[in-house]
PDB file of C-alpha atoms in Angstrom:
ATOM      1  CA  ILE A   1      19.969  11.381  20.210  1.00 52.00           C
ATOM      2  CA  GLU A   2      18.680  14.578  18.591  1.00 55.00           C
ATOM      3  CA  ARG A   3      17.812  12.659  15.422  1.00 51.00           C
ATOM      4  CA  LEU A   4      15.636  10.214  17.339  1.00 51.00           C
ATOM      5  CA  GLY A   5      14.147  12.867  19.594  1.00 53.00           C
ATOM      6  CA  LEU A   6      15.204  11.080  22.769  1.00 56.00           C
ATOM      7  CA  ASN A   7      15.389  12.640  26.206  1.00 63.00           C
ATOM      8  CA  TYR A   8      19.053  12.616  27.106  1.00 64.00           C
ATOM      9  CA  ASN A   9      20.116  10.877  30.277  1.00 72.00           C
ATOM     10  CA  GLU A  10      23.854  10.267  30.281  1.00 75.00           C
ATOM     11  CA  ASN A  11      23.917   7.204  32.528  1.00 78.00           C
ATOM     12  CA  GLU A  12      21.042   5.551  30.735  1.00 80.00           C
ATOM     13  CA  PHE A  13      22.510   6.374  27.343  1.00 79.00           C
ATOM     14  CA  LEU A  14      25.942   4.982  28.227  1.00 82.00           C
ATOM     15  CA  SER A  15      24.369   1.820  29.637  1.00 84.00           C
ATOM     16  CA  ARG A  16      22.483   1.259  26.405  1.00 83.00           C
ATOM     17  CA  ILE A  17      25.625   1.861  24.345  1.00 81.00           C
ATOM     18  CA  PHE A  18      27.525  -0.629  26.507  1.00 81.00           C
ATOM     19  CA  SER A  19      24.822  -3.263  26.039  1.00 84.00           C
ATOM     20  CA  LEU A  20      24.793  -2.586  22.320  1.00 78.00           C
ATOM     21  CA  VAL A  21      28.557  -2.981  21.923  1.00 80.00           C
ATOM     22  CA  CYS A  22      28.617  -6.172  24.014  1.00 79.00           C
ATOM     23  CA  ARG A  23      25.823  -7.691  21.952  1.00 78.00           C
ATOM     24  CA  TYR A  24      27.400  -6.989  18.577  1.00 78.00           C
ATOM     25  CA  GLU A  25      30.930  -7.860  19.652  1.00 74.00           C
ATOM     26  CA  SER A  26      29.618 -11.239  20.819  1.00 74.00           C
ATOM     27  CA  TYR A  27      27.746 -11.672  17.544  1.00 72.00           C
ATOM     28  CA  PHE A  28      30.809 -10.763  15.507  1.00 67.00           C
ATOM     29  CA  ASN A  29      33.149 -13.178  17.342  1.00 64.00           C
ATOM     30  CA  ASN A  30      35.387 -10.565  18.927  1.00 55.00           C
ATOM     31  CA  SER A  31      38.771 -11.746  17.697  1.00 54.00           C
ATOM     32  CA  LEU A  32      41.351  -9.563  16.021  1.00 52.00           C
ATOM     33  CA  GLU A  33      42.613 -12.632  14.176  1.00 51.00           C
ATOM     34  CA  LEU A  34      39.304 -13.664  12.623  1.00 49.00           C
ATOM     35  CA  ASN A  35      36.725 -10.890  12.828  1.00 51.00           C
ATOM     36  CA  GLU A  36      34.629 -13.312  10.832  1.00 57.00           C
ATOM     37  CA  GLY A  37      31.235 -11.934  11.772  1.00 55.00           C
ATOM     38  CA  TYR A  38      31.776  -8.387  10.543  1.00 53.00           C
ATOM     39  CA  GLY A  39      30.682  -9.381   7.044  1.00 57.00           C
ATOM     40  CA  MET A  40      27.221 -10.030   8.497  1.00 61.00           C
ATOM     41  CA  GLN A  41      26.745  -6.287   9.034  1.00 64.00           C
ATOM     42  CA  SER A  42      28.355  -4.793   5.938  1.00 76.00           C
ATOM     43  CA  SER A  43      26.387  -1.981   4.341  1.00 81.00           C
ATOM     44  CA  LEU A  44      26.120   0.043   1.167  1.00 88.00           C
ATOM     45  CA  THR A  45      28.021   3.290   0.823  1.00 85.00           C
ATOM     46  CA  ARG A  46      26.534   6.641   1.790  1.00 87.00           C
ATOM     47  CA  THR A  47      26.529   7.634  -1.888  1.00 89.00           C
ATOM     48  CA  ALA A  48      24.497   4.540  -2.746  1.00 92.00           C
ATOM     49  CA  PHE A  49      21.880   5.333  -0.110  1.00 94.00           C
ATOM     50  CA  GLU A  50      21.641   8.894  -1.384  1.00 94.00           C
ATOM     51  CA  VAL A  51      20.921   7.556  -4.867  1.00 95.00           C
ATOM     52  CA  LEU A  52      18.354   5.038  -3.585  1.00 96.00           C
ATOM     53  CA  ASN A  53      16.590   7.800  -1.670  1.00 96.00           C
ATOM     54  CA  LYS A  54      16.614  10.245  -4.574  1.00 96.00           C
ATOM     55  CA  SER A  55      15.690   7.804  -7.358  1.00 96.00           C
ATOM     56  CA  PHE A  56      13.419   5.357  -5.523  1.00 97.00           C
ATOM     57  CA  GLU A  57      12.413   7.238  -2.361  1.00 97.00           C
ATOM     58  CA  VAL A  58      13.955   4.502  -0.195  1.00 96.00           C
ATOM     59  CA  THR A  59      13.564   5.535   3.438  1.00 94.00           C
ATOM     60  CA  GLN A  60      14.458   2.460   5.472  1.00 95.00           C
ATOM     61  CA  GLU A  61      16.852  -0.495   5.586  1.00 95.00           C
ATOM     62  CA  MET A  62      15.426  -3.937   6.285  1.00 95.00           C
ATOM     63  CA  PHE A  63      18.716  -5.366   7.597  1.00 93.00           C
ATOM     64  CA  ALA A  64      20.882  -2.943   9.564  1.00 90.00           C
ATOM     65  CA  SER A  65      22.073  -2.022  13.059  1.00 86.00           C
ATOM     66  CA  PRO A  66      22.484   1.160  15.099  1.00 86.00           C
ATOM     67  CA  PHE A  67      26.140   1.147  14.016  1.00 82.00           C
ATOM     68  CA  ASN A  68      25.726   0.893  10.256  1.00 84.00           C
ATOM     69  CA  CYS A  69      22.281   2.358   9.506  1.00 87.00           C
ATOM     70  CA  TYR A  70      21.914   5.276   7.116  1.00 89.00           C
ATOM     71  CA  PHE A  71      18.269   6.110   7.800  1.00 91.00           C
ATOM     72  CA  SER A  72      16.893   7.013  11.212  1.00 89.00           C
ATOM     73  CA  THR A  73      14.667   3.914  11.312  1.00 91.00           C
ATOM     74  CA  PHE A  74      15.636   0.416  10.258  1.00 94.00           C
ATOM     75  CA  CYS A  75      15.065  -3.268  10.959  1.00 94.00           C
ATOM     76  CA  SER A  76      17.687  -5.209  12.909  1.00 92.00           C
ATOM     77  CA  ALA A  77      18.361  -8.517  14.607  1.00 88.00           C
ATOM     78  CA  PHE A  78      18.190  -7.427  18.239  1.00 90.00           C
ATOM     79  CA  ILE A  79      15.211  -5.280  19.118  1.00 88.00           C
ATOM     80  CA  ASP A  80      15.952  -5.365  22.871  1.00 87.00           C
ATOM     81  CA  THR A  81      19.234  -3.459  22.493  1.00 88.00           C
ATOM     82  CA  ASP A  82      18.532  -1.668  19.199  1.00 88.00           C
ATOM     83  CA  ILE A  83      15.068  -0.211  19.755  1.00 89.00           C
ATOM     84  CA  TYR A  84      16.485   2.799  21.605  1.00 87.00           C
ATOM     85  CA  PHE A  85      18.416   3.781  18.472  1.00 86.00           C
ATOM     86  CA  GLY A  86      15.668   3.518  15.846  1.00 89.00           C
ATOM     87  CA  SER A  87      15.196  -0.221  15.267  1.00 90.00           C
ATOM     88  CA  GLN A  88      11.746  -1.440  14.252  1.00 93.00           C
ATOM     89  CA  GLY A  89      12.663  -5.017  15.132  1.00 92.00           C
ATOM     90  CA  SER A  90      13.283  -7.967  12.838  1.00 94.00           C
ATOM     91  CA  PHE A  91      12.393  -7.682   9.168  1.00 95.00           C
ATOM     92  CA  PHE A  92      10.707 -11.070   9.456  1.00 95.00           C
ATOM     93  CA  ASN A  93       8.188  -9.601  11.911  1.00 94.00           C
ATOM     94  CA  TYR A  94       7.824  -6.282  10.110  1.00 94.00           C
ATOM     95  CA  LYS A  95       4.645  -5.655   8.103  1.00 93.00           C
ATOM     96  CA  PRO A  96       4.994  -2.602   5.868  1.00 94.00           C
ATOM     97  CA  LYS A  97       2.029  -1.920   3.579  1.00 92.00           C
ATOM     98  CA  PHE A  98       3.487   1.070   1.768  1.00 96.00           C
ATOM     99  CA  GLY A  99       6.975   2.303   0.964  1.00 97.00           C
ATOM    100  CA  SER A 100      10.287   1.724  -0.743  1.00 97.00           C
ATOM    101  CA  PHE A 101      12.943  -0.275   1.106  1.00 98.00           C
ATOM    102  CA  GLU A 102      16.536  -1.502   0.799  1.00 97.00           C
ATOM    103  CA  CYS A 103      17.427  -5.102   1.679  1.00 96.00           C
ATOM    104  CA  ASN A 104      21.045  -6.131   2.222  1.00 94.00           C
ATOM    105  CA  PRO A 105      20.701  -9.247   4.393  1.00 93.00           C
ATOM    106  CA  PRO A 106      23.454 -11.202   6.145  1.00 88.00           C
ATOM    107  CA  PHE A 107      25.115 -13.334   3.502  1.00 86.00           C
ATOM    108  CA  THR A 108      23.878 -16.759   4.536  1.00 87.00           C
ATOM    109  CA  GLU A 109      21.759 -19.023   2.343  1.00 91.00           C
ATOM    110  CA  GLU A 110      19.137 -19.499   5.034  1.00 93.00           C
ATOM    111  CA  CYS A 111      18.611 -15.792   5.663  1.00 93.00           C
ATOM    112  CA  ILE A 112      18.522 -14.919   1.962  1.00 94.00           C
ATOM    113  CA  GLU A 113      15.929 -17.605   1.210  1.00 96.00           C
ATOM    114  CA  LYS A 114      13.777 -16.596   4.183  1.00 96.00           C
ATOM    115  CA  MET A 115      13.971 -12.963   3.054  1.00 97.00           C
ATOM    116  CA  ALA A 116      12.874 -13.907  -0.497  1.00 97.00           C
ATOM    117  CA  ASP A 117       9.844 -15.753   0.869  1.00 97.00           C
ATOM    118  CA  ARG A 118       8.946 -12.856   3.160  1.00 97.00           C
ATOM    119  CA  ILE A 119       9.161 -10.266   0.374  1.00 97.00           C
ATOM    120  CA  ASP A 120       6.817 -12.323  -1.828  1.00 96.00           C
ATOM    121  CA  ILE A 121       4.277 -12.469   1.002  1.00 96.00           C
ATOM    122  CA  LEU A 122       4.441  -8.706   1.591  1.00 97.00           C
ATOM    123  CA  LEU A 123       4.179  -7.844  -2.105  1.00 97.00           C
ATOM    124  CA  ALA A 124       0.994  -9.877  -2.447  1.00 94.00           C
ATOM    125  CA  ASN A 125      -0.728  -6.842  -0.909  1.00 88.00           C
ATOM    126  CA  GLU A 126      -1.728  -4.662  -3.864  1.00 88.00           C
ATOM    127  CA  GLU A 127      -3.491  -1.976  -1.837  1.00 91.00           C
ATOM    128  CA  TYR A 128      -0.533   0.443  -1.729  1.00 96.00           C
ATOM    129  CA  PRO A 129       2.791   0.895  -3.606  1.00 97.00           C
ATOM    130  CA  LEU A 130       5.475  -1.370  -2.146  1.00 97.00           C
ATOM    131  CA  SER A 131       9.051  -1.887  -3.350  1.00 98.00           C
ATOM    132  CA  PHE A 132      12.178  -3.753  -2.203  1.00 98.00           C
ATOM    133  CA  ILE A 133      15.640  -3.277  -3.696  1.00 98.00           C
ATOM    134  CA  VAL A 134      17.738  -6.295  -2.737  1.00 97.00           C
ATOM    135  CA  PHE A 135      21.536  -6.705  -2.712  1.00 96.00           C
ATOM    136  CA  ILE A 136      22.864 -10.271  -2.353  1.00 92.00           C
ATOM    137  CA  PRO A 137      25.927 -12.272  -3.488  1.00 90.00           C
ATOM    138  CA  GLU A 138      25.534 -13.943  -6.850  1.00 91.00           C
ATOM    139  CA  TRP A 139      26.438 -17.452  -5.668  1.00 87.00           C
ATOM    140  CA  LEU A 140      25.990 -19.820  -8.618  1.00 85.00           C
ATOM    141  CA  GLU A 141      27.956 -22.968  -7.739  1.00 84.00           C
ATOM    142  CA  PRO A 142      25.311 -24.113  -7.048  1.00 87.00           C
ATOM    143  CA  PRO A 143      22.731 -21.294  -7.210  1.00 87.00           C
ATOM    144  CA  THR A 144      21.444 -20.480  -3.741  1.00 89.00           C
ATOM    145  CA  PRO A 145      17.719 -21.137  -3.134  1.00 93.00           C
ATOM    146  CA  GLY A 146      16.956 -17.496  -2.351  1.00 94.00           C
ATOM    147  CA  LEU A 147      18.596 -16.316  -5.564  1.00 94.00           C
ATOM    148  CA  VAL A 148      16.581 -18.848  -7.579  1.00 95.00           C
ATOM    149  CA  LYS A 149      13.331 -17.768  -5.908  1.00 96.00           C
ATOM    150  CA  MET A 150      13.941 -14.093  -6.653  1.00 96.00           C
ATOM    151  CA  ASN A 151      14.929 -14.862 -10.254  1.00 96.00           C
ATOM    152  CA  ASN A 152      11.552 -16.597 -10.653  1.00 96.00           C
ATOM    153  CA  SER A 153       9.439 -14.194  -8.580  1.00 97.00           C
ATOM    154  CA  LYS A 154       6.379 -12.737 -10.309  1.00 96.00           C
ATOM    155  CA  PHE A 155       7.256  -9.457  -8.592  1.00 98.00           C
ATOM    156  CA  LEU A 156      10.702  -9.170 -10.232  1.00 98.00           C
ATOM    157  CA  ARG A 157      10.771  -5.982 -12.319  1.00 98.00           C
ATOM    158  CA  ASN A 158      14.454  -5.699 -13.117  1.00 97.00           C
ATOM    159  CA  SER A 159      17.883  -6.864 -11.960  1.00 96.00           C
ATOM    160  CA  PHE A 160      21.547  -6.313 -12.669  1.00 95.00           C
ATOM    161  CA  ILE A 161      24.970  -7.544 -11.572  1.00 93.00           C
ATOM    162  CA  LEU A 162      27.828  -5.634  -9.964  1.00 91.00           C
ATOM    163  CA  PRO A 163      31.058  -7.505 -10.821  1.00 89.00           C
ATOM    164  CA  LYS A 164      33.397  -8.613  -8.065  1.00 87.00           C
ATOM    165  CA  GLY A 165      36.430  -6.420  -7.533  1.00 82.00           C
ATOM    166  CA  LYS A 166      34.629  -3.449  -9.083  1.00 83.00           C
ATOM    167  CA  HIS A 167      32.392  -2.262  -6.250  1.00 83.00           C
ATOM    168  CA  GLN A 168      32.605  -1.664  -2.536  1.00 78.00           C
ATOM    169  CA  TYR A 169      30.795  -2.119   0.752  1.00 81.00           C
ATOM    170  CA  ILE A 170      31.306  -0.572   4.173  1.00 79.00           C
ATOM    171  CA  THR A 171      32.589  -3.029   6.754  1.00 71.00           C
ATOM    172  CA  GLY A 172      30.404  -4.083   9.662  1.00 64.00           C
ATOM    173  CA  ALA A 173      33.295  -3.058  11.918  1.00 64.00           C
ATOM    174  CA  GLN A 174      33.043   0.569  10.890  1.00 64.00           C
ATOM    175  CA  TYR A 175      32.358   1.704  14.453  1.00 61.00           C
ATOM    176  CA  LEU A 176      35.651   0.301  15.799  1.00 62.00           C
ATOM    177  CA  ASP A 177      38.878   2.230  16.205  1.00 54.00           C
ATOM    178  CA  SER A 178      40.880   1.583  13.032  1.00 52.00           C
ATOM    179  CA  ARG A 179      44.117   1.658  15.040  1.00 46.00           C
ATOM    180  CA  ARG A 180      42.895  -1.279  17.093  1.00 48.00           C
ATOM    181  CA  GLU A 181      41.966  -3.147  13.938  1.00 49.00           C
ATOM    182  CA  LYS A 182      45.335  -2.335  12.333  1.00 49.00           C
ATOM    183  CA  ARG A 183      43.746  -1.645   8.982  1.00 48.00           C
ATOM    184  CA  LYS A 184      42.139   1.057   6.907  1.00 49.00           C
ATOM    185  CA  PRO A 185      38.598   1.670   8.128  1.00 48.00           C
ATOM    186  CA  PHE A 186      35.255   1.567   6.401  1.00 68.00           C
ATOM    187  CA  PHE A 187      35.549   0.272   2.823  1.00 71.00           C
ATOM    188  CA  TYR A 188      36.298  -3.145   1.399  1.00 70.00           C
ATOM    189  CA  ASN A 189      36.407  -4.486  -2.113  1.00 75.00           C
ATOM    190  CA  ALA A 190      33.546  -6.934  -2.818  1.00 76.00           C
ATOM    191  CA  ALA A 191      34.927 -10.458  -3.250  1.00 77.00           C
ATOM    192  CA  HIS A 192      31.897 -11.700  -5.164  1.00 85.00           C
ATOM    193  CA  ASN A 193      29.480 -10.509  -7.807  1.00 91.00           C
ATOM    194  CA  THR A 194      26.506  -8.743  -6.277  1.00 93.00           C
ATOM    195  CA  LYS A 195      23.053  -9.343  -7.759  1.00 95.00           C
ATOM    196  CA  VAL A 196      20.623  -6.464  -7.342  1.00 96.00           C
ATOM    197  CA  TYR A 197      16.880  -7.170  -7.582  1.00 97.00           C
ATOM    198  CA  PHE A 198      13.918  -4.821  -7.889  1.00 98.00           C
ATOM    199  CA  LEU A 199      10.913  -6.590  -6.394  1.00 98.00           C
ATOM    200  CA  GLN A 200       7.708  -4.523  -6.549  1.00 98.00           C
ATOM    201  CA  ASN A 201       3.965  -4.909  -6.587  1.00 97.00           C
ATOM    202  CA  ASN A 202       2.091  -3.290  -9.498  1.00 97.00           C
ATOM    203  CA  LEU A 203       1.599   0.046  -7.757  1.00 97.00           C
ATOM    204  CA  GLY A 204       5.213   0.024  -6.576  1.00 97.00           C
ATOM    205  CA  PHE A 205       6.446  -0.592 -10.116  1.00 97.00           C
ATOM    206  CA  GLU A 206       4.307   2.254 -11.403  1.00 97.00           C
ATOM    207  CA  LYS A 207       5.613   4.634  -8.744  1.00 97.00           C
ATOM    208  CA  TRP A 208       9.291   3.575  -8.600  1.00 97.00           C
ATOM    209  CA  LYS A 209      10.066   2.107 -12.021  1.00 97.00           C
ATOM    210  CA  PRO A 210      13.698   0.840 -12.204  1.00 97.00           C
ATOM    211  CA  THR A 211      14.719   2.524 -15.453  1.00 96.00           C
ATOM    212  CA  ASN A 212      18.112   2.047 -17.076  1.00 95.00           C
ATOM    213  CA  GLU A 213      19.079   5.575 -16.077  1.00 96.00           C
ATOM    214  CA  LYS A 214      18.316   4.909 -12.413  1.00 96.00           C
ATOM    215  CA  ILE A 215      20.166   1.589 -12.503  1.00 95.00           C
ATOM    216  CA  GLU A 216      23.255   3.279 -13.924  1.00 95.00           C
ATOM    217  CA  SER A 217      23.182   5.800 -11.076  1.00 95.00           C
ATOM    218  CA  ILE A 218      23.203   2.924  -8.539  1.00 94.00           C
ATOM    219  CA  LYS A 219      26.130   1.265 -10.313  1.00 92.00           C
ATOM    220  CA  LYS A 220      28.142   4.479 -10.261  1.00 90.00           C
ATOM    221  CA  SER A 221      27.425   5.013  -6.557  1.00 90.00           C
ATOM    222  CA  LEU A 222      29.130   1.715  -5.651  1.00 86.00           C
ATOM    223  CA  ILE A 223      32.161   1.930  -7.937  1.00 79.00           C
ATOM    224  CA  LEU A 224      35.472   1.723  -6.095  1.00 62.00           C
ATOM    225  CA  SER A 225      36.642   5.150  -5.045  1.00 55.00           C
ATOM    226  CA  GLU A 226      39.074   4.463  -2.199  1.00 48.00           C
ATOM    227  CA  GLU A 227      42.257   2.472  -1.660  1.00 42.00           C
ATOM    228  CA  LEU A 228      40.748  -0.681  -0.193  1.00 39.00           C
ATOM    229  CA  TYR A 229      42.186  -3.301   2.074  1.00 38.00           C
ATOM    230  CA  PHE A 230      40.292  -6.405   1.001  1.00 39.00           C
ATOM    231  CA  PRO A 231      42.745  -8.761  -0.776  1.00 37.00           C
ATOM    232  CA  LYS A 232      41.924  -8.748  -4.476  1.00 40.00           C
ATOM    233  CA  LYS A 233      43.183 -12.294  -4.955  1.00 37.00           C
ATOM    234  CA  GLN A 234      40.277 -13.687  -2.908  1.00 42.00           C
ATOM    235  CA  SER A 235      36.987 -14.350  -4.653  1.00 46.00           C
ATOM    236  CA  PHE A 236      33.976 -16.488  -3.819  1.00 45.00           C
ATOM    237  CA  ASN A 237      31.556 -18.105  -6.242  1.00 52.00           C
ATOM    238  CA  SER A 238      29.448 -19.999  -3.741  1.00 51.00           C
ATOM    239  CA  SER A 239      28.321 -19.861  -0.136  1.00 49.00           C
ATOM    240  CA  GLU A 240      30.481 -22.903   0.623  1.00 56.00           C
ATOM    241  CA  GLU A 241      33.602 -21.049  -0.487  1.00 53.00           C
ATOM    242  CA  TRP A 242      32.510 -18.085   1.623  1.00 43.00           C
ATOM    243  CA  LYS A 243      32.158 -20.289   4.703  1.00 49.00           C
ATOM    244  CA  SER A 244      35.348 -22.254   4.178  1.00 51.00           C
ATOM    245  CA  LYS A 245      37.709 -19.278   4.103  1.00 45.00           C
ATOM    246  CA  LYS A 246      38.667 -17.244   7.153  1.00 37.00           C
ATOM    247  CA  MET A 247      37.887 -13.813   5.825  1.00 39.00           C
ATOM    248  CA  LYS A 248      39.885 -11.112   7.566  1.00 33.00           C
ATOM    249  CA  TYR A 249      37.539  -8.173   7.269  1.00 30.00           C
TER     250      TYR A 249
END
């Protein structure tokens, strides 16, 4: 509340929190057996965001929620419930002209492809520096359309791969009581390679150049540092594998 500069009204605040929880629990498929939707709202670690802010002046996430955001403003799926907590609405309606942003979209082929198209449209504006650092699964069997589009984008300045089993995300269920979930909270071991893209217009590339030194700092920020609960035996090389397994986040 203090961070957003809101006037505090307890009843109003609690009502908005209730609406928020109901919305996301419905979205996540509120089942202790499946919890299949929580992967839709996984996020980078705090250390990773600190590095992105320091090295690339990233100040906003393009796919987040009031529960998992790092920055005070962000884009999210549900502006009606999220706007009171800093949401700027959907990324697909957002029109930034200047800035450096992080994109970690829900891991679905459709959303990733739509995001790739949207980033290309935004980067066509050369008036001000603009940069997007994108984190998506490296699904290669077959390659997902969004991945192919970003590989071939004229705005691609650099990219690298984080190998599966060697880096971590924060679960989308981070706001839940870990005793209820009967598991260790927060971190899980990535079950797929993650491809990281630096998509920038000319001025953005000049201002936030993705040097090897900066890339190494991002890699180090996501290296496993906790005892994680995601089963190491599971791995996914395509979106079809991802969909076909009941992932117990």
